[in-house]
Amino acid sequence: MFGAIEKPLPRPSEDSAPFWEAALRGELRMQRCGGCGHVRFPPSLLCPRCLSEAAEWVALSGRGTVYSWVVVHQSQHPAFNPDAPYNVVIIQLDEGPRLHGNLVGTPNQEIHIGMPVEVVFDKVSDDTALVRWKRA
Amino acid sequence: MSSVSGRYAIVGVGTSRFGKLQGVSTMGFTLEASKRAIEDAGIGRDAIDGVLVMMPAIMGEQHGWAARVAGYLGLEPTFSATMDLGGATACGSVQTAMAAIDAGYCTAVLCCFATQNWPQGVAMQLFGSEFQVPYGDVGALTLMGHIKRRQMHEHGYTEAQYGQIAVTWRAHARDNPEAQMQKPMTLEQYLASRWVVEPLRLFDCCPNTDGGGACIVTSLERARDLKQKPARILGAGQTHATEIIHPNGRDPERLSGSRAADQVYAMAGVQPADVDCAQLYDAFTPRVMHDLVAYGFCAPGEAGAFVEAGQVTHGGSLPCNTAGGLISEGHLSGFGHIREAVRQVRGTAAARQVPDCELCLVTGYGGAPHEAPPTVSYSALLLGRD
Ligand SMILES: [Zn+2]
C-alpha cells in the first residue's frame, strides 16, 4: 500500500503572504484600497477599480452567506479522495468579495444558498491555517 | 470594426485521430490535424505564412510552441503566436488571423491545437489557485458545478432540462461516425448517471479527449481559388471577465458572454434570429444554458424551456452542436465546433446537414476558470455561406 498522500497546502506569494499570516493568527484580512475603499481579492499590487497601489490589510467581519455550494463526489486530487463526498462553497462576504472554501459542521444536504455563515480557522500545520466556514 | 467582415474565410479544416489515444504526442496530434486541414483546403504548404497555436500549457509542455509547430511543418512564417485563451482560443485564433492578414503581416494562417492528456515526461499541473486547491477545489468541475447550482437557483432550470441537452447531443453524435460517444442515451440514463461534482452529473461532462484540430484562414479572393467552398467569416468577438469572484454590479441578467455576442452580431450585421445553427462551447451542459441566453436566443431564464421544447435539435428553431458537441463528439477545444460549422455552411455535413444553412454561430469559452480570480474568456465567430 502507498502511504497517505499529503494534501496540497498554500504556498504564499509576496502578494498573498499577509492573508495567510493573518489566518494563522485567527484573523480574516484582505486589502482595502487607499484610493477608493474597494476591498480587494485576490491580493494584488494594485486596485482593479482605481489602480491605486495604496492599501491596508484590514480585518473583515468574517461573516457572509453561501453564494453557491457543490459536493465533490469524484475528487480531482488523490489526497482528497478519502474525504469524498465533501463540499466546496463560495461565500459572499459581507464586505463584497467572494471566497472559496469548505463549510464544516453542517451535513452537506442542509447547505443552501443564502445561508448565513461565519469564518473558522483550521490549523492544519505549524505554519498554515485554512479559512473554513460554519453556519452562523 | 466591420471592415474585415466577410473579407476572410476558413478554407480548410481538419482533426487528428481523436479519442482515448495514447502513444501519440501533443505535437504529433497537432501536426496530424494541421496536415489534414492543409489537404482539405488544397492550399500549397508554402502559401501558409502565419501560424497560431493554442498553448498546451496545462500539460506542462514547452515554450515557443507556435514556432515549434511551424518548424515541424517545414514552414518559416512571417507571423506566429502561441495563444492562451483555453477553450476560447479556437474562435479567438481565427479572429487574430483575420487581423494579422488585414495588417499585412501574412496572407494565410494555420490555427491549430492538440492535447495528449497523459503525456510522458512532463509534469502534470495542478489546476487551481492557493485559495482553492487546499479546499479540495481542483480543476474546472467545481466551477461548473457552481454555475449549474446558480442557474438552477436563479432560473429554476430542472435536471431534466440539462439532461435534454446531453440526450440531444448524443443523438446528434450518432450521425457523426467520428464521435467518441455513440451509445444511445435516454433521459432516464442521464438522470441515473452518478454525481461527479453535485449538482453536476457524469453526463453533464465531456470526455477527456486526446487529439487535435486545425483550420486555415485566408482572404476571400484566395479562398475562391481553392478546392472547397469558402466559409466566410462574417463576425468575430471576445470578452474576458472575473465574474464569479468579483461581483461587478452589472445587471445580473446581462451575462459576461453577452459582450462577445454584441461584437459578433454587430460586425456581421445580423440578429440572433438570422442564425441557422449554432455550435456552442459545451464542455459541460450549464455552458449551453449560458450561451443560449448570452447570444440572444432566449430571454434570461428561458433557456431551460427552450431546450425542453426541442429547439436545439434538428427540426428545432436552432439546431445546435450538430456533430455531438464536446460532450459526445469529444473535447477538441472548440476546433471540432469550427470544423462542424464550416461543413454546415459548405453544405457538406451529410446526415447532419441543417437545410439551407447560411449562417452558423460558433462560441468558445475558457481561460482559467478554476483560478482565483476565475478568469473567464468568451469568444465567438459567425460563419456564412459564400
Ligand atoms: Zn481602488
XYZ file of C-alpha atoms and ligand atoms in Angstrom:
523
model
C 0.000 0.000 0.000
C 1.020 3.567 -0.547
C 1.279 5.939 2.357
C -1.266 8.703 2.737
C -0.882 11.361 0.066
C -0.413 14.770 1.591
C -2.913 17.464 0.811
C -1.512 20.457 -1.044
C -1.170 23.490 1.203
C -0.999 27.117 0.111
C 2.473 28.353 -0.723
C 2.056 32.080 -0.119
C 3.427 34.543 -2.640
C 4.685 38.064 -1.956
C 1.126 39.209 -2.626
C -0.762 36.648 -0.570
C 1.520 36.151 2.457
C -0.334 38.664 4.677
C -3.616 36.804 4.052
C -2.179 33.508 5.293
C -0.214 35.102 8.146
C -3.442 36.660 9.379
C -5.277 33.347 9.097
C -2.627 31.712 11.259
C -3.379 34.378 13.906
C -7.111 33.672 13.588
C -7.975 36.749 11.540
C -9.569 37.153 8.136
C -7.808 40.047 6.491
C -7.948 41.499 2.992
C -6.577 44.620 1.358
C -8.749 47.721 1.452
C -7.873 50.215 -1.241
C -6.405 53.502 -0.022
C -7.761 55.217 -3.115
C -11.396 54.124 -3.349
C -12.061 51.823 -0.388
C -12.677 48.736 -2.529
C -11.966 45.502 -0.653
C -9.601 43.699 -2.957
C -9.439 39.970 -3.630
C -7.334 38.152 -4.630
C -4.410 40.073 -3.125
C -2.711 42.368 -5.597
C -0.219 45.172 -6.010
C -2.967 47.483 -7.173
C -6.705 48.049 -7.075
C -8.702 46.713 -10.045
C -11.232 49.536 -9.575
C -8.943 52.590 -9.428
C -5.387 51.250 -9.958
C -4.220 52.776 -6.690
C -1.311 50.951 -5.106
C -2.274 52.197 -1.652
C -3.867 49.571 0.552
C -4.054 48.395 4.130
C -4.721 44.874 5.315
C -7.917 45.280 7.319
C -9.709 42.715 9.461
C -13.041 41.643 7.965
C -16.147 40.703 9.902
C -15.738 37.061 8.976
C -19.428 36.961 8.107
C -21.178 36.227 4.867
C -23.676 33.969 3.134
C -23.434 30.917 0.932
C -23.395 32.132 -2.687
C -23.046 28.616 -4.090
C -22.171 25.126 -2.927
C -21.259 21.840 -4.571
C -20.483 18.373 -3.294
C -17.394 16.758 -4.743
C -18.048 13.050 -5.251
C -15.168 12.441 -7.639
C -12.103 14.243 -6.363
C -9.613 15.579 -8.881
C -6.686 15.052 -6.490
C -5.919 11.752 -4.745
C -5.259 13.423 -1.390
C -8.916 14.402 -1.166
C -10.360 11.031 -2.195
C -10.852 9.831 1.404
C -12.926 12.952 2.149
C -15.434 12.462 -0.664
C -18.218 13.356 -0.730
C -17.163 16.768 0.578
C -18.468 20.269 -0.050
C -16.860 23.274 -1.706
C -18.636 26.553 -1.075
C -18.355 30.058 -2.448
C -19.024 32.575 0.297
C -20.370 36.031 -0.435
C -18.544 38.102 2.161
C -20.400 40.997 3.763
C -17.530 43.237 2.614
C -18.022 42.424 -1.092
C -15.652 39.783 -2.460
C -16.378 36.089 -2.753
C -14.130 33.413 -1.328
C -13.958 29.659 -1.984
C -13.726 27.235 0.932
C -15.412 24.431 2.842
C -18.405 24.564 5.183
C -17.899 22.468 8.310
C -20.287 21.156 10.949
C -23.400 21.013 8.770
C -24.485 17.983 6.705
C -23.975 18.703 3.024
C -27.646 18.340 2.169
C -28.580 21.074 4.678
C -26.413 23.663 2.961
C -28.385 26.186 0.951
C -27.825 29.368 -0.968
C -28.189 32.401 1.278
C -27.315 30.501 4.465
C -25.527 32.851 6.903
C -22.028 31.714 7.801
C -19.045 32.803 9.848
C -15.380 32.112 9.433
C -13.429 29.474 11.343
C -9.716 28.880 11.198
C -8.414 25.352 10.852
C -4.760 24.989 11.771
C -3.573 22.194 9.510
C 0.176 22.548 10.103
C 2.593 24.566 12.239
C 2.575 27.436 9.779
C -0.747 27.125 7.952
C -4.344 27.746 8.961
C -7.030 27.263 6.336
C -10.071 29.526 6.229
C -13.260 27.492 6.547
C -16.891 28.359 7.356
C -19.631 27.305 9.736
C -23.314 28.043 9.889
C -23.830 31.313 11.772
C -14.802 47.134 -36.913
C -16.962 45.885 -39.761
C -14.170 46.374 -42.279
C -12.969 42.778 -42.114
C -16.457 41.264 -42.089
C -16.844 38.817 -44.957
C -13.435 39.552 -46.443
C -11.788 36.467 -44.955
C -12.728 32.827 -44.976
C -11.945 29.490 -43.412
C -10.739 27.380 -46.313
C -9.665 24.149 -44.654
C -10.492 22.219 -41.505
C -9.027 19.071 -40.055
C -8.682 16.987 -36.962
C -6.220 14.320 -35.982
C -7.385 10.936 -34.837
C -9.066 11.595 -31.512
C -10.427 9.737 -28.518
C -8.666 7.838 -25.770
C -5.405 7.504 -27.694
C -2.091 7.039 -26.006
C 1.114 6.719 -27.958
C 0.838 9.965 -29.943
C 2.381 13.156 -28.563
C 0.718 16.556 -28.305
C 2.959 17.694 -31.148
C 2.101 14.588 -33.174
C -1.614 15.302 -32.929
C -1.010 18.973 -33.815
C 0.869 18.039 -36.961
C -1.664 15.420 -37.998
C -4.575 17.850 -37.644
C -2.643 20.587 -39.449
C -1.755 18.340 -42.363
C -5.392 17.351 -42.769
C -6.528 20.990 -42.733
C -3.922 21.826 -45.392
C -5.093 18.902 -47.520
C -8.741 19.839 -47.019
C -8.009 23.364 -48.247
C -5.917 22.184 -51.158
C -3.571 25.049 -50.415
C 0.167 24.877 -51.095
C 2.129 24.483 -47.896
C 4.413 27.337 -48.947
C 1.400 29.627 -49.082
C 0.978 29.375 -45.303
C 2.869 32.242 -43.727
C 1.032 32.563 -40.414
C 0.834 30.053 -37.567
C -1.293 30.438 -34.423
C -1.258 27.636 -31.879
C -3.183 27.144 -28.681
C -0.827 26.832 -25.719
C -0.901 23.268 -24.359
C 0.302 24.708 -21.043
C -1.989 22.619 -18.924
C 0.096 19.552 -19.588
C 3.420 21.221 -18.881
C 4.588 21.399 -22.476
C 7.430 23.649 -23.562
C 7.669 27.297 -24.503
C 7.745 28.568 -28.066
C 5.024 26.223 -29.123
C 3.840 28.018 -32.269
C 7.321 28.391 -33.735
C 7.955 24.760 -32.888
C 4.835 23.676 -34.771
C 5.909 25.776 -37.752
C 9.337 24.191 -37.677
C 7.979 20.659 -37.628
C 5.728 21.532 -40.583
C 8.699 22.917 -42.505
C 7.285 26.448 -42.507
C 9.019 29.775 -41.979
C 6.047 32.014 -41.247
C 6.153 35.799 -41.080
C 3.616 35.877 -38.250
C 3.200 33.478 -35.369
C 1.861 33.416 -31.813
C 1.101 30.919 -29.100
C -2.345 31.775 -27.787
C -3.683 31.064 -24.337
C -7.441 31.602 -24.091
C -8.170 27.989 -23.193
C -11.331 26.839 -24.916
C -11.842 30.355 -26.262
C -8.678 30.026 -28.328
C -10.168 28.336 -31.392
C -12.520 31.212 -32.250
C -10.020 33.743 -30.904
C -7.257 32.461 -33.166
C -9.446 32.846 -36.252
C -10.209 36.407 -35.175
C -6.491 37.086 -34.690
C -5.690 35.512 -38.057
C -8.041 37.924 -39.830
C -6.467 40.892 -38.069
C -2.949 39.729 -38.912
C -3.772 39.255 -42.596
C -5.550 42.596 -42.669
C -2.462 44.242 -41.175
C -0.328 42.760 -43.911
C 1.725 40.553 -41.603
C 0.875 37.385 -43.506
C -1.597 36.056 -46.058
C -2.746 32.610 -44.939
C -2.835 31.436 -41.334
C -2.870 27.957 -39.852
C -4.714 27.876 -36.497
C -4.261 24.669 -34.525
C -4.137 22.879 -31.193
C -3.782 19.450 -29.622
C -3.892 17.732 -26.260
C -2.365 14.478 -25.109
C -3.909 14.046 -21.684
C -1.308 11.546 -20.495
C 1.979 12.775 -21.948
C 5.225 11.112 -20.999
C 7.980 13.036 -19.320
C 6.122 16.208 -18.423
C 4.829 17.230 -15.026
C 1.078 17.497 -14.764
C -0.009 20.855 -13.460
C -2.365 21.034 -10.506
C -5.295 23.156 -11.660
C -6.325 25.850 -9.260
C -5.069 28.611 -7.043
C -3.784 28.680 -3.473
C -7.265 29.900 -2.495
C -8.952 26.813 -3.930
C -6.712 23.747 -4.072
C -6.224 23.428 -0.270
C -10.017 23.048 -0.005
C -10.160 20.183 -2.457
C -11.397 22.558 -5.159
C -9.300 21.287 -8.049
C -9.965 21.797 -11.758
C -12.914 23.066 -13.745
C -15.539 20.631 -12.451
C -16.261 22.521 -9.231
C -16.688 25.819 -11.073
C -19.108 24.169 -13.492
C -20.982 22.642 -10.564
C -21.289 26.117 -9.046
C -22.528 27.560 -12.338
C -25.174 24.843 -12.628
C -26.186 25.421 -8.978
C -26.597 29.164 -9.550
C -28.516 28.675 -12.806
C -30.920 26.256 -11.141
C -31.306 28.603 -8.170
C -31.854 31.745 -10.223
C -33.942 30.355 -13.074
C -35.478 27.120 -11.824
C -33.861 25.053 -14.567
C -34.564 21.364 -13.939
C -32.331 18.305 -14.021
C -34.366 17.044 -16.966
C -33.620 20.205 -18.944
C -29.865 19.717 -18.558
C -30.431 16.065 -19.393
C -32.209 17.058 -22.588
C -29.035 18.776 -23.770
C -26.925 15.676 -23.158
C -29.514 13.402 -24.776
C -29.847 15.653 -27.829
C -26.102 15.871 -28.388
C -25.824 12.090 -28.091
C -28.499 11.671 -30.725
C -26.615 14.100 -32.995
C -23.368 12.205 -32.410
C -24.946 9.057 -33.786
C -24.987 10.748 -37.206
C -21.274 11.517 -36.820
C -19.148 8.406 -37.369
C -16.125 10.117 -35.759
C -17.888 10.936 -32.485
C -16.447 9.303 -29.387
C -19.765 8.670 -27.669
C -22.031 6.566 -29.865
C -24.215 4.655 -27.438
C -27.794 5.936 -27.406
C -28.705 7.793 -24.228
C -32.127 8.312 -22.689
C -33.186 10.962 -20.218
C -33.615 8.189 -17.643
C -29.991 7.161 -18.143
C -28.900 10.769 -17.760
C -30.876 11.107 -14.523
C -29.395 7.857 -13.232
C -25.817 8.889 -14.013
C -23.653 9.457 -10.969
C -22.728 12.763 -9.424
C -19.285 13.998 -10.302
C -19.493 17.323 -8.507
C -23.109 17.587 -7.372
C -25.216 19.098 -8.969
C -23.068 18.127 -11.958
C -23.694 14.600 -13.231
C -21.345 12.441 -15.246
C -23.392 13.030 -18.409
C -23.205 16.807 -17.935
C -19.497 16.473 -18.735
C -17.445 15.879 -21.852
C -14.973 13.014 -22.069
C -11.260 13.672 -21.873
C -10.083 13.606 -25.460
C -6.613 13.071 -26.843
C -6.266 14.665 -30.261
C -6.048 17.913 -32.143
C -7.769 20.223 -34.581
C -6.815 22.850 -37.124
C -8.224 25.341 -39.606
C -6.811 27.686 -42.231
C -7.805 31.322 -42.735
C -7.092 33.409 -45.810
C -8.651 36.188 -47.872
C -11.950 35.583 -49.638
C -10.320 36.201 -53.034
C -7.751 33.479 -52.464
C -10.356 31.267 -50.859
C -12.404 31.303 -54.032
C -9.471 29.835 -55.991
C -9.120 26.890 -53.606
C -10.680 23.464 -53.506
C -13.548 23.981 -51.069
C -16.458 26.355 -50.883
C -15.238 29.134 -48.573
C -16.816 29.607 -45.160
C -16.906 33.384 -44.899
C -16.060 34.885 -41.524
C -18.777 37.485 -41.072
C -18.303 38.242 -37.414
C -15.947 37.717 -34.503
C -15.976 38.803 -30.879
C -14.468 38.130 -27.500
C -14.602 39.308 -23.889
C -12.920 38.407 -20.631
C -14.343 38.543 -17.125
C -13.800 37.587 -13.490
C -17.474 37.485 -12.624
C -17.530 34.578 -10.188
C -15.254 36.169 -7.631
C -15.772 39.891 -8.280
C -19.434 40.809 -8.286
C -19.326 43.677 -10.735
C -22.639 45.332 -10.028
C -23.766 44.909 -13.615
C -27.323 43.916 -14.439
C -27.266 40.272 -13.318
C -29.348 39.300 -16.331
C -26.618 40.626 -18.579
C -24.147 37.759 -18.756
C -20.482 38.347 -19.493
C -20.699 36.385 -22.727
C -23.200 38.983 -23.975
C -20.356 41.346 -24.783
C -18.813 38.843 -27.196
C -22.296 38.395 -28.656
C -22.716 42.141 -29.179
C -19.450 42.248 -31.093
C -20.058 39.233 -33.276
C -23.557 40.326 -34.304
C -22.610 43.974 -34.834
C -19.654 43.021 -37.034
C -21.767 40.649 -39.103
C -24.766 42.994 -39.175
C -27.183 40.224 -38.230
C -29.552 39.321 -35.414
C -29.767 36.098 -33.394
C -32.939 35.245 -35.315
C -30.900 35.113 -38.538
C -28.683 32.302 -37.237
C -29.494 28.914 -38.775
C -27.480 26.715 -36.461
C -25.000 27.036 -33.611
C -22.033 25.157 -32.224
C -21.959 26.192 -28.559
C -18.966 25.576 -26.311
C -20.297 22.742 -24.197
C -17.576 21.116 -22.157
C -20.408 20.964 -19.581
C -24.170 21.332 -20.071
C -24.510 24.541 -17.982
C -22.411 26.281 -20.635
C -25.159 25.693 -23.165
C -27.781 27.320 -20.916
C -25.454 30.301 -20.538
C -24.754 30.760 -24.235
C -28.385 30.371 -25.319
C -29.123 33.481 -23.238
C -25.875 35.387 -23.775
C -26.102 35.035 -27.568
C -29.685 36.202 -27.609
C -31.598 33.045 -28.496
C -33.595 33.050 -25.262
C -34.735 35.645 -22.763
C -32.908 35.403 -19.431
C -34.172 32.366 -17.576
C -35.849 30.841 -20.629
C -33.043 28.550 -21.810
C -34.359 25.518 -19.925
C -37.783 25.720 -21.535
C -36.165 26.365 -24.933
C -34.157 23.171 -24.661
C -37.084 21.202 -23.283
C -39.194 22.253 -26.275
C -36.658 20.626 -28.595
C -35.495 23.897 -30.166
C -31.832 22.822 -30.178
C -32.475 19.576 -32.063
C -32.589 19.039 -35.812
C -36.005 20.357 -36.754
C -35.977 22.856 -33.894
C -35.592 26.599 -34.376
C -31.843 26.448 -33.637
C -30.141 23.099 -34.249
C -27.079 23.122 -32.007
C -23.903 21.051 -31.724
C -24.917 19.042 -34.725
C -21.839 16.796 -34.561
C -22.447 15.889 -30.915
C -20.582 18.743 -29.258
C -17.711 18.410 -26.849
C -19.938 16.195 -24.727
C -20.464 13.494 -27.330
C -18.162 14.153 -30.290
C -15.244 14.890 -27.965
C -13.291 17.774 -26.489
C -11.309 19.254 -29.357
C -11.162 22.597 -27.557
C -13.576 24.178 -29.996
C -11.784 23.193 -33.193
C -14.366 20.440 -33.662
C -17.043 23.129 -33.455
C -15.298 25.189 -36.143
C -14.966 22.123 -38.350
C -18.652 21.320 -37.999
C -19.694 24.946 -38.612
C -17.581 25.051 -41.780
C -19.165 21.833 -43.002
C -22.640 23.200 -42.287
C -22.101 26.363 -44.334
C -20.350 24.401 -47.087
C -23.377 22.124 -47.172
C -21.249 19.014 -46.632
C -22.496 17.884 -43.216
C -24.120 14.768 -44.710
C -26.777 13.240 -42.455
C -26.308 16.133 -40.025
C -26.841 18.884 -42.584
C -29.129 21.693 -41.459
C -31.213 22.544 -44.549
C -30.252 25.852 -46.209
C -27.669 26.634 -43.561
C -26.417 30.111 -44.409
C -25.250 31.298 -41.026
C -23.668 29.315 -38.210
C -22.569 30.684 -34.825
C -19.586 29.161 -33.044
C -18.793 30.013 -29.434
C -15.737 29.444 -27.275
C -15.134 29.572 -23.534
C -12.083 29.045 -21.425
C -9.149 30.690 -19.797
C -8.545 29.731 -16.223
C -11.993 29.342 -14.712
C -10.590 27.438 -11.745
C -8.088 30.089 -10.680
C -8.636 32.955 -8.275
C -9.952 35.112 -9.708
C -11.557 32.765 -12.220
C -10.509 34.468 -15.417
C -13.059 33.511 -17.991
C -12.703 34.151 -21.703
C -15.591 34.183 -24.160
C -15.159 34.139 -27.928
C -17.409 33.752 -30.948
C -17.457 33.560 -34.729
C -20.248 33.869 -37.246
C -19.571 31.855 -40.368
C -21.581 32.376 -43.519
C -22.163 30.530 -46.775
C -20.366 32.072 -49.757
Zn -9.290 51.468 -5.526
